[in-house]
Short mmCIF file of C-alpha atoms in Angstrom, two decimals:
data_model
loop_
_atom_site.label_atom_id
_atom_site.label_comp_id
_atom_site.label_asym_id
_atom_site.label_seq_id
_atom_site.Cartn_x
_atom_site.Cartn_y
_atom_site.Cartn_z
CA MET B 1 0.00 0.00 0.00
CA THR B 2 1.33 3.41 -0.76
CA SER B 3 0.29 6.57 0.90
CA LYS B 4 1.10 10.18 0.73
CA ILE B 5 0.94 12.87 3.39
CA VAL B 6 1.37 16.42 2.30
CA VAL B 7 2.56 18.79 5.04
CA ASN B 8 4.62 21.97 5.11
CA ASN B 9 6.21 21.61 8.55
CA ILE B 10 7.09 18.79 11.00
CA GLU B 11 7.99 19.88 14.54
CA PRO B 12 8.80 17.84 17.66
CA ASP B 13 6.10 17.73 20.28
CA ALA B 14 6.57 19.81 23.42
CA GLY B 15 9.42 18.37 25.54
CA ILE B 16 10.81 16.32 22.66
CA SER B 17 13.99 17.45 20.92
CA THR B 18 14.29 14.90 18.17
CA VAL B 19 12.10 13.66 15.35
CA SER B 20 13.20 10.16 14.39
CA ILE B 21 12.63 8.49 11.06
CA LEU B 22 13.50 4.82 11.37
CA GLY B 23 13.61 4.20 7.63
CA ILE B 24 15.30 6.12 4.85
CA ALA B 25 14.41 9.74 4.39
CA THR B 26 14.86 11.23 0.99
CA ALA B 27 14.43 14.75 -0.24
CA THR B 28 15.28 16.91 -3.21
CA LYS B 29 17.22 19.22 -0.92
CA PHE B 30 18.52 19.26 2.65
CA ILE B 31 19.18 22.61 4.34
CA GLY B 32 20.83 23.03 7.71
CA ASP B 33 23.39 21.04 9.71
CA ILE B 34 23.78 17.34 9.01
CA GLU B 35 25.17 15.08 11.71
CA GLY B 36 26.12 11.45 11.37
CA GLY B 37 27.07 9.55 8.28
CA VAL B 38 25.91 10.58 4.84
CA THR B 39 25.74 7.95 2.11
CA GLY B 40 25.02 8.46 -1.53
CA ASN B 41 26.06 11.37 -3.66
CA VAL B 42 26.28 14.91 -2.38
CA THR B 43 25.96 17.48 -5.13
CA GLY B 44 26.07 21.23 -4.90
CA ASN B 45 28.09 23.32 -2.47
CA VAL B 46 28.76 22.35 1.13
CA THR B 47 28.88 25.58 3.10
CA GLY B 48 29.22 26.63 6.68
CA SER B 49 30.78 29.51 8.53
CA SER B 50 32.83 27.73 11.14
CA GLY B 51 31.99 24.04 11.06
CA SER B 52 34.01 21.20 9.75
CA CYS B 53 33.43 17.98 7.91
CA THR B 54 33.99 15.05 10.23
CA GLY B 55 33.66 11.32 9.86
CA ASN B 56 34.82 9.01 7.13
CA ALA B 57 34.85 10.41 3.63
CA ALA B 58 36.88 7.56 2.22
CA THR B 59 34.65 6.95 -0.74
CA ALA B 60 33.66 10.49 -1.44
CA THR B 61 34.11 11.89 -4.88
CA VAL B 62 34.54 15.61 -4.99
CA ALA B 63 33.61 16.70 -8.45
CA SER B 64 34.86 20.24 -8.41
CA GLY B 65 37.95 20.12 -6.17
CA ILE B 66 38.66 21.30 -2.66
CA THR B 67 39.43 24.94 -2.25
CA THR B 68 40.50 26.43 1.03
CA THR B 69 42.74 29.19 2.28
CA ALA B 70 43.55 27.09 5.33
CA SER B 71 45.91 24.12 5.55
CA VAL B 72 44.62 20.63 4.77
CA ASN B 73 45.88 18.23 7.42
CA THR B 74 45.63 14.48 7.48
CA SER B 75 47.29 11.75 9.46
CA GLY B 76 46.56 9.34 6.63
CA ILE B 77 48.09 8.87 3.19
CA VAL B 78 47.29 11.21 0.32
CA THR B 79 47.63 9.88 -3.19
CA ALA B 80 47.15 11.64 -6.48
CA THR B 81 48.08 11.31 -10.11
CA ALA B 82 50.11 14.52 -9.75
CA PHE B 83 51.18 16.93 -7.06
CA ILE B 84 51.68 20.39 -8.43
CA PRO B 85 52.45 23.24 -6.04
CA THR B 86 51.09 26.63 -6.95
CA THR B 87 54.61 28.02 -6.53
CA GLY B 88 57.89 26.15 -6.75
CA GLN B 89 58.42 22.47 -7.26
CA LEU B 90 58.43 19.39 -5.05
CA SER B 91 62.05 18.44 -5.61
CA HIS B 92 65.05 20.73 -5.89
CA ARG B 93 63.12 23.21 -3.79
CA ASN B 94 66.08 24.11 -1.66
CA LYS B 95 68.31 26.69 -3.31
CA VAL B 96 70.90 26.36 -0.55
CA ILE B 97 73.83 24.09 -1.37
CA ASN B 98 75.13 21.95 1.50
CA GLY B 99 72.33 23.14 3.79
CA ALA B 100 72.63 19.95 5.85
CA MET B 101 76.35 20.65 6.33
CA ASN B 102 77.37 17.18 5.13
CA VAL B 103 80.15 18.25 2.75
CA ALA B 104 83.49 19.44 4.14
CA GLN B 105 86.03 18.82 1.38
CA ARG B 106 88.75 20.74 3.20
CA ASN B 107 88.01 18.59 6.24
CA MET B 108 89.94 20.72 8.69
CA PRO B 109 88.86 23.16 11.39
CA ILE B 110 89.74 26.79 10.80
CA THR B 111 90.51 29.50 13.27
CA SER B 112 91.47 32.18 10.81
CA ALA B 113 89.18 34.96 9.70
CA ASN B 114 87.15 34.79 6.52
CA GLY B 115 87.71 31.13 5.79
CA TYR B 116 85.91 27.95 4.84
CA CYS B 117 85.81 24.70 6.75
CA LEU B 118 82.51 23.28 5.51
CA ASP B 119 81.70 23.86 1.86
CA MET B 120 79.69 26.95 0.93
CA PHE B 121 79.40 28.29 4.49
CA LYS B 122 82.02 30.71 5.73
CA LEU B 123 82.85 32.38 9.00
CA TRP B 124 83.46 36.07 8.48
CA ASP B 125 85.28 37.32 11.55
CA GLY B 126 85.54 41.06 11.94
CA MET B 127 86.34 41.05 15.66
CA ASP B 128 89.30 43.00 16.99
CA SER B 129 90.17 40.35 19.57
CA GLY B 130 87.58 37.56 19.66
CA VAL B 131 88.55 34.30 17.95
CA ALA B 132 86.44 31.28 17.07
CA THR B 133 87.10 27.88 15.58
CA VAL B 134 84.79 26.53 12.90
CA ASP B 135 84.37 22.82 12.45
CA GLN B 136 81.95 20.22 11.16
CA SER B 137 80.05 18.78 14.11
CA THR B 138 77.98 15.65 14.61
CA HIS B 139 75.62 17.60 16.87
CA SER B 140 72.39 17.76 14.89
CA PRO B 141 68.62 17.67 15.20
CA ASP B 142 66.79 14.41 14.49
CA GLY B 143 66.99 13.59 10.80
CA PHE B 144 70.35 15.28 10.31
CA SER B 145 73.87 14.07 10.98
CA LYS B 146 76.07 17.16 10.72
CA SER B 147 76.11 20.84 11.59
CA PHE B 148 78.29 23.94 11.25
CA LYS B 149 79.91 24.56 14.63
CA VAL B 150 81.31 27.84 15.93
CA ASP B 151 83.39 27.43 19.07
CA VAL B 152 84.67 30.61 20.73
CA THR B 153 88.31 30.18 21.75
CA THR B 154 89.26 33.77 22.63
CA ALA B 155 86.62 35.94 24.28
CA ASP B 156 85.81 39.56 23.54
CA THR B 157 83.57 40.77 26.35
CA SER B 158 83.46 44.39 25.27
CA LEU B 159 82.58 44.85 21.63
CA ALA B 160 84.01 47.79 19.74
CA ALA B 161 81.54 49.70 17.58
CA THR B 162 83.06 48.17 14.44
CA ASP B 163 83.23 44.56 15.70
CA TYR B 164 81.16 41.88 14.08
CA ALA B 165 81.19 38.17 13.35
CA ARG B 166 78.88 36.25 11.07
CA ILE B 167 78.36 33.09 9.11
CA HIS B 168 77.57 33.62 5.48
CA HIS B 169 76.26 31.64 2.53
CA ARG B 170 75.92 32.86 -1.04
CA ILE B 171 73.61 31.70 -3.82
CA GLU B 172 74.61 32.05 -7.46
CA ALA B 173 72.50 34.65 -9.25
CA GLN B 174 71.57 32.51 -12.26
CA ASN B 175 70.01 29.97 -9.88
CA LEU B 176 67.54 32.61 -8.65
CA GLN B 177 65.97 33.61 -11.97
CA ASP B 178 62.72 31.74 -11.22
CA LEU B 179 62.06 34.27 -8.45
CA ALA B 180 61.23 36.79 -11.19
CA TYR B 181 62.67 39.61 -9.13
CA GLY B 182 62.36 43.00 -10.74
CA THR B 183 59.00 42.09 -12.34
CA SER B 184 55.39 42.29 -11.22
CA GLU B 185 55.50 38.49 -10.82
CA ALA B 186 58.25 38.53 -8.20
CA LYS B 187 57.78 35.53 -5.92
CA ASN B 188 57.71 35.18 -2.17
CA ILE B 189 60.52 33.18 -0.58
CA VAL B 190 60.69 31.40 2.76
CA ILE B 191 63.86 30.60 4.66
CA SER B 192 64.27 28.07 7.43
CA PHE B 193 67.14 26.68 9.51
CA TYR B 194 67.91 24.83 12.70
CA VAL B 195 70.04 26.57 15.30
CA ARG B 196 71.39 25.50 18.68
CA SER B 197 73.39 27.73 21.00
CA THR B 198 74.77 27.83 24.48
CA THR B 199 73.61 31.44 24.64
CA THR B 200 69.93 32.39 24.64
CA GLY B 201 68.69 35.76 23.48
CA THR B 202 68.10 37.78 20.34
CA TYR B 203 70.09 37.05 17.18
CA VAL B 204 69.92 38.47 13.67
CA PHE B 205 69.41 36.70 10.37
CA SER B 206 69.71 38.86 7.25
CA ILE B 207 69.83 38.48 3.50
CA GLU B 208 71.24 40.81 0.84
CA GLN B 209 70.95 41.26 -2.91
CA SER B 210 74.37 42.13 -4.29
CA ASP B 211 72.98 43.14 -7.69
CA ASN B 212 70.89 45.88 -6.09
CA SER B 213 73.40 47.76 -3.95
CA ASN B 214 73.08 45.13 -1.23
CA LYS B 215 69.41 45.89 -0.60
CA HIS B 216 68.60 43.80 2.45
CA CYS B 217 66.05 42.23 4.81
CA VAL B 218 66.98 41.98 8.49
CA PHE B 219 65.16 39.81 11.03
CA ASN B 220 65.48 39.11 14.72
CA TYR B 221 65.01 35.61 16.06
CA THR B 222 65.25 34.29 19.59
CA VAL B 223 67.15 31.28 20.82
CA ASN B 224 64.76 30.38 23.61
CA SER B 225 66.52 27.46 25.29
CA ALA B 226 70.23 26.84 25.71
CA ASN B 227 71.70 23.78 24.00
CA THR B 228 68.42 22.93 22.28
CA TRP B 229 67.77 22.67 18.56
CA GLU B 230 65.16 25.16 17.40
CA ARG B 231 63.84 25.72 13.88
CA LYS B 232 63.49 29.33 12.77
CA THR B 233 61.51 30.50 9.73
CA PHE B 234 61.21 33.76 7.80
CA SER B 235 59.08 34.90 4.88
CA ILE B 236 60.02 37.62 2.40
CA ALA B 237 57.73 39.10 -0.24
CA GLY B 238 59.09 39.20 -3.78
CA ASP B 239 61.03 42.27 -4.82
CA THR B 240 59.31 43.79 -7.84
CA ALA B 241 61.98 46.46 -8.20
CA GLY B 242 65.28 44.62 -7.84
CA VAL B 243 66.51 42.61 -10.82
CA ILE B 244 68.89 39.74 -10.03
CA ASN B 245 71.40 39.49 -12.87
CA ASP B 246 71.38 36.26 -14.85
CA ASP B 247 75.06 35.52 -14.33
CA ASN B 248 77.57 33.53 -12.27
CA GLY B 249 77.97 36.16 -9.57
CA TYR B 250 76.18 35.98 -6.27
CA GLY B 251 72.52 36.94 -6.12
CA PHE B 252 71.79 36.43 -2.43
CA THR B 253 74.07 36.50 0.58
CA MET B 254 72.57 35.08 3.78
CA TYR B 255 74.05 36.10 7.13
CA TRP B 256 73.77 34.63 10.62
CA ILE B 257 75.12 37.22 13.05
CA LEU B 258 77.16 36.05 16.04
CA ALA B 259 78.20 39.42 17.46
CA ALA B 260 77.64 43.02 16.37
CA GLY B 261 79.09 46.34 17.46
CA SER B 262 76.90 49.42 17.68
CA ASN B 263 77.83 50.62 14.18
CA TYR B 264 75.83 47.71 12.79
CA SER B 265 73.22 46.97 15.47
CA SER B 266 71.75 50.34 16.39
CA GLY B 267 69.24 50.61 13.52
CA SER B 268 65.98 48.85 12.72
CA THR B 269 65.05 45.42 11.45
CA ARG B 270 63.65 45.24 7.91
CA SER B 271 60.99 42.68 6.99
CA THR B 272 60.88 43.76 3.34
CA TRP B 273 63.63 44.55 0.82
CA THR B 274 65.08 47.90 1.86
CA ASP B 275 68.09 49.94 0.75
CA LYS B 276 71.05 48.91 2.85
CA VAL B 277 71.89 50.96 5.91
CA ALA B 278 74.90 49.78 7.91
CA ALA B 279 73.20 50.45 11.27
CA ASP B 280 70.29 48.21 10.20
CA SER B 281 72.39 45.34 8.92
CA MET B 282 72.64 43.60 12.32
CA ALA B 283 69.90 45.55 14.11
CA GLY B 284 68.73 44.15 17.41
CA GLN B 285 71.54 41.62 17.88
CA SER B 286 71.79 41.47 21.66
CA VAL B 287 73.81 38.26 21.93
CA ASN B 288 77.58 38.50 21.84
CA LEU B 289 78.58 34.90 21.24
CA PHE B 290 82.19 35.91 21.88
CA SER B 291 81.46 36.91 25.48
CA ASN B 292 82.81 33.63 26.85
CA THR B 293 85.11 30.87 25.61
CA SER B 294 82.53 28.28 26.67
CA ASN B 295 80.08 29.58 24.05
CA GLU B 296 79.18 27.54 20.99
CA LEU B 297 76.65 27.82 18.20
CA PHE B 298 75.52 25.14 15.75
CA LEU B 299 73.67 25.63 12.44
CA THR B 300 72.16 23.15 10.00
CA GLY B 301 69.09 22.41 7.86
CA VAL B 302 69.35 25.70 5.98
CA GLN B 303 66.70 26.02 3.28
CA LEU B 304 65.57 28.82 0.98
CA GLU B 305 62.58 28.01 -1.19
CA VAL B 306 60.02 29.76 -3.36
CA GLY B 307 56.51 30.14 -1.94
CA THR B 308 54.79 31.18 1.24
CA VAL B 309 54.84 27.85 3.06
CA VAL B 310 57.86 26.48 4.89
CA THR B 311 58.23 22.85 3.89
CA PRO B 312 60.31 20.12 5.55
CA PHE B 313 64.01 20.25 4.76
CA GLU B 314 64.81 18.74 1.37
CA HIS B 315 67.50 16.14 2.01
CA ARG B 316 69.75 15.34 -0.93
CA SER B 317 72.31 12.58 -1.32
CA PHE B 318 75.93 13.19 -0.31
CA SER B 319 77.13 12.74 -3.89
CA ASP B 320 74.53 15.19 -5.14
CA GLU B 321 75.61 17.85 -2.66
CA LEU B 322 79.31 17.14 -3.28
CA SER B 323 78.81 17.58 -6.99
CA ARG B 324 77.10 20.93 -6.42
CA CYS B 325 79.86 22.07 -4.08
CA GLN B 326 82.57 21.20 -6.61
CA ARG B 327 81.40 24.01 -8.86
CA TYR B 328 82.90 26.31 -6.21
CA TYR B 329 85.73 24.27 -4.70
CA GLN B 330 87.44 20.99 -5.47
CA GLN B 331 90.61 19.35 -4.29
CA TYR B 332 92.69 16.36 -5.27
CA VAL B 333 95.16 14.44 -3.12
CA ASN B 334 97.95 12.68 -5.03
CA PRO B 335 95.95 12.60 -8.28
CA CYS B 336 96.78 10.23 -11.10
CA CYS B 337 98.59 12.36 -13.66
CA THR B 338 101.38 12.11 -16.18
CA GLY B 339 103.43 15.19 -16.97
CA VAL B 340 106.75 16.23 -18.37
CA ILE B 341 110.14 17.38 -17.13
CA PRO B 342 111.16 20.46 -19.14
CA ASP B 343 114.71 21.19 -20.23
CA ASN B 344 115.45 24.04 -17.90
CA GLY B 345 117.43 22.39 -15.15
CA SER B 346 115.30 24.14 -12.59
CA LYS B 347 113.84 21.14 -10.86
CA ALA B 348 110.52 21.75 -12.58
CA TYR B 349 107.65 19.50 -13.54
CA SER B 350 104.38 20.24 -15.32
CA ILE B 351 101.14 18.30 -15.36
CA GLY B 352 97.65 18.67 -16.78
CA LEU B 353 94.65 18.05 -14.58
CA GLN B 354 91.03 17.77 -15.74
CA PHE B 355 88.44 18.92 -13.18
CA GLN B 356 85.68 16.54 -12.15
CA LYS B 357 83.18 19.38 -12.44
CA ARG B 358 83.16 22.57 -14.49
CA MET B 359 83.90 25.39 -12.07
CA ARG B 360 81.98 28.61 -11.60
CA ALA B 361 85.00 30.74 -12.49
CA VAL B 362 88.66 30.25 -13.33
CA PRO B 363 89.90 29.01 -9.96
CA THR B 364 92.56 30.14 -7.55
CA LEU B 365 95.08 27.33 -6.99
CA SER B 366 97.14 26.36 -3.99
CA ILE B 367 98.90 23.19 -2.95
CA THR B 368 99.51 21.73 0.48
CA ASN B 369 102.22 19.21 1.20
CA ALA B 370 102.15 16.62 3.92
CA GLY B 371 105.45 15.06 4.88
CA THR B 372 107.81 15.25 1.93
CA GLY B 373 104.99 16.00 -0.48
CA GLY B 374 103.79 13.86 -3.36
CA ASN B 375 106.43 12.12 -5.42
CA VAL B 376 107.20 12.32 -9.14
CA SER B 377 108.99 9.55 -10.98
CA ASP B 378 110.60 9.64 -14.44
CA GLY B 379 111.17 5.89 -14.43
CA GLN B 380 114.75 6.19 -13.28
CA SER B 381 114.56 8.27 -10.16
CA THR B 382 112.03 9.99 -7.92
CA GLN B 383 111.71 13.50 -6.54
CA PHE B 384 109.19 15.16 -4.26
CA ILE B 385 107.01 18.18 -4.99
CA SER B 386 108.09 21.24 -3.05
CA THR B 387 106.13 24.32 -4.19
CA LEU B 388 103.79 25.67 -6.82
CA ASN B 389 105.45 27.63 -9.63
CA ALA B 390 102.59 28.78 -11.85
CA ALA B 391 99.40 27.49 -13.47
CA ASP B 392 97.37 27.94 -16.65
CA ARG B 393 93.70 27.40 -15.88
CA ASN B 394 90.24 27.54 -17.38
CA LEU B 395 86.85 26.37 -16.12
CA ASP B 396 87.55 22.71 -16.87
CA GLY B 397 91.16 22.04 -15.99
CA ALA B 398 94.66 23.29 -15.32
CA SER B 399 98.24 22.99 -16.50
CA ILE B 400 100.28 23.16 -13.32
CA TYR B 401 103.95 23.99 -13.04
CA LEU B 402 105.59 22.58 -9.92
CA ASN B 403 108.98 22.96 -8.30
CA LEU B 404 110.64 19.73 -7.20
CA ALA B 405 113.07 19.05 -4.38
CA GLY B 406 115.62 17.82 -6.93
CA ASP B 407 116.03 17.55 -10.70
CA LEU B 408 114.86 14.66 -12.85
CA GLY B 409 115.91 13.71 -16.36
CA ASP B 410 115.12 16.55 -18.79
CA PHE B 411 112.67 15.99 -21.65
CA ARG B 412 111.22 12.91 -19.99
CA PRO B 413 107.60 12.21 -19.21
CA ALA B 414 107.10 11.61 -15.53
CA CYS B 415 104.13 10.54 -13.49
CA LEU B 416 102.82 11.56 -10.13
CA GLY B 417 103.00 8.79 -7.58
CA LEU B 418 99.45 7.57 -7.11
CA ASN B 419 99.15 6.41 -3.56
CA ASP B 420 96.91 6.77 -0.55
CA SER B 421 99.72 7.99 1.65
CA THR B 422 98.66 10.60 4.14
CA THR B 423 102.27 10.91 5.29
CA ASN B 424 103.69 12.05 1.97
CA SER B 425 101.10 13.76 -0.16
CA THR B 426 100.32 16.89 -2.12
CA THR B 427 96.79 18.29 -2.15
CA TYR B 428 95.77 20.51 -5.09
CA LYS B 429 93.05 23.00 -4.11
CA PHE B 430 90.97 24.86 -6.68
CA THR B 431 88.76 27.66 -5.40
CA ALA B 432 86.05 29.52 -7.32
CA GLU B 433 83.87 30.55 -4.37
CA LEU B 434 81.17 33.17 -4.70
CA MET N 1 90.98 37.95 14.83
CA ALA N 2 90.72 40.94 12.57
CA PHE N 3 90.12 40.57 8.89
CA PRO N 4 93.46 41.24 7.16
CA THR N 5 93.34 44.72 5.72
CA ASN N 6 96.66 44.80 3.88
CA PRO N 7 97.47 41.42 2.35
CA ILE N 8 100.73 41.04 0.46
CA TYR N 9 100.50 40.15 -3.21
CA LYS N 10 103.31 39.20 -5.56
CA LEU N 11 103.09 38.95 -9.33
CA VAL N 12 104.03 35.60 -10.92
CA ASN N 13 105.15 35.26 -14.52
CA HIS N 14 104.62 32.21 -16.67
CA PRO N 15 107.74 29.99 -16.64
CA VAL N 16 107.61 29.45 -20.41
CA THR N 17 106.11 32.59 -21.94
CA GLY N 18 107.27 35.08 -19.34
CA ASN N 19 103.85 36.76 -19.35
CA LEU N 20 101.94 37.60 -16.18
CA ASN N 21 100.34 34.35 -15.02
CA SER N 22 99.05 34.70 -11.47
CA ILE N 23 98.85 36.89 -8.38
CA ARG N 24 100.45 35.10 -5.47
CA THR N 25 99.15 35.75 -1.96
CA ALA N 26 101.03 35.70 1.32
CA ASP N 27 99.59 32.25 2.04
CA ASP N 28 100.75 30.87 -1.33
CA ARG N 29 97.50 30.93 -3.23
CA PHE N 30 97.88 31.58 -6.97
CA ILE N 31 95.08 33.84 -8.18
CA PRO N 32 94.32 33.79 -11.90
CA ILE N 33 93.91 36.92 -13.99
CA ALA N 34 90.17 36.32 -14.32
CA GLU N 35 87.35 38.81 -13.74
CA ASP N 36 84.88 36.29 -12.29
CA ASN N 37 87.31 35.08 -9.64
CA THR N 38 86.41 36.72 -6.32
CA ASP N 39 90.03 36.53 -5.12
CA TYR N 40 91.05 38.51 -8.20
CA GLN N 41 88.26 40.99 -7.53
CA GLU N 42 89.62 41.47 -3.99
CA TYR N 43 93.10 41.94 -5.42
CA LEU N 44 91.87 44.61 -7.84
CA GLU N 45 90.25 46.48 -4.95
CA TRP N 46 93.49 46.27 -2.98
CA ALA N 47 95.54 47.34 -5.99
CA LYS N 48 93.61 50.61 -6.26
CA THR N 49 95.65 51.94 -3.36
CA ASN N 50 98.55 49.47 -3.18
CA THR N 51 101.18 47.98 -5.44
CA ALA N 52 102.01 44.30 -5.61
CA GLU N 53 105.58 43.05 -5.42
CA ALA N 54 107.09 42.63 -8.89
CA ALA N 55 107.62 39.21 -10.42
CA ASP N 56 111.02 37.54 -10.18
#
């Protein structure tokens, strides 16, 4: 039997809050809040001012996409035929080379000013008396294995107005062209890093554009807890006025300030690209890391990416990072080479060396001897390398002229002794840093 | 430690051609005559007000 009741309103009786339908209720339209499971197709817009969709939507098909200005969070797995960010890409997001501090080709601590220990990150020491040692450390946050360590060895408790110390990292300009700086489409960037310090307080992170008179952004961040890894993040709107040259110079320089005299710290922080003012460049730095020889600071997980959202650090393989670093520095210990003894009786030897990676610029060359230095044999006798004489170089290799401890037979080919000796070795260092 | 403000440079000639080959630093680094090299750029800045030691 079928029946039909036509009404225009159903209300609960007095004292009853719920109207129950034990079977299936159908309608051409439902308006108002829906609680409990919904089966079948839902068409049209789902709206609400502050509510949320709860329950299991495992089989839902959303015909027109999900659009929200808020984050979408799930503890489950998200699959798709493609993931396409609105800005930037999923891989190769991080424009910082060696951000996890894994590569240290020089592999030796430095205590001198303005030098490299880890690849691509340099201590720039402008202190009149404070001294620090830089080394690669195994202190690291979970998911990392290395960090850049600054260990103060000579204190400077009273900073002069011109004192400063900072870590710096440069990014090659032609690797920043996708930022579209200098156009109306200039993109936002976000920067993140992990820092750990013995000394809590206010520090400065800043970034400069060398192609635009060092226009800069200057931020304060706080190390809240001593000896604890903390991740810091910063967001910078795109610069529609400052063009970054499409060349092999440096486009960005990032600075982590360790100490700052009043000449550099008395100004104001800058959250947007602003013409450089010296007093702003380290504004607000209250920590003097050089105040005590027990002070240390560690840095790792440095990332600069396009977009407005800070994403997890993009880990790359060691060989990938090493290869990137070799554009700026490479070294060879007792390489396998054959050269020639010229007829000049001056204890000379020349070799040709092909680089493993094309370098950014024609490199500076130096050699370092351990023990007696590497040996050279002409098949009859052997001599050791003493000093560098001269070198012809281009981006891909070098002809190197060496002075030997003694003379070998003139006009003869001679080969470098290929061995793993760390007692008697010569290291050839090629530098084309930014 | 203060950043060195007056490094010593010495010119190095090519052993075969005799032409200028490199700029040698006090710590025995051989800088090429190359505009893109930042060490050479630093040398050029220094050379505006200083004179390097002549080649042997």
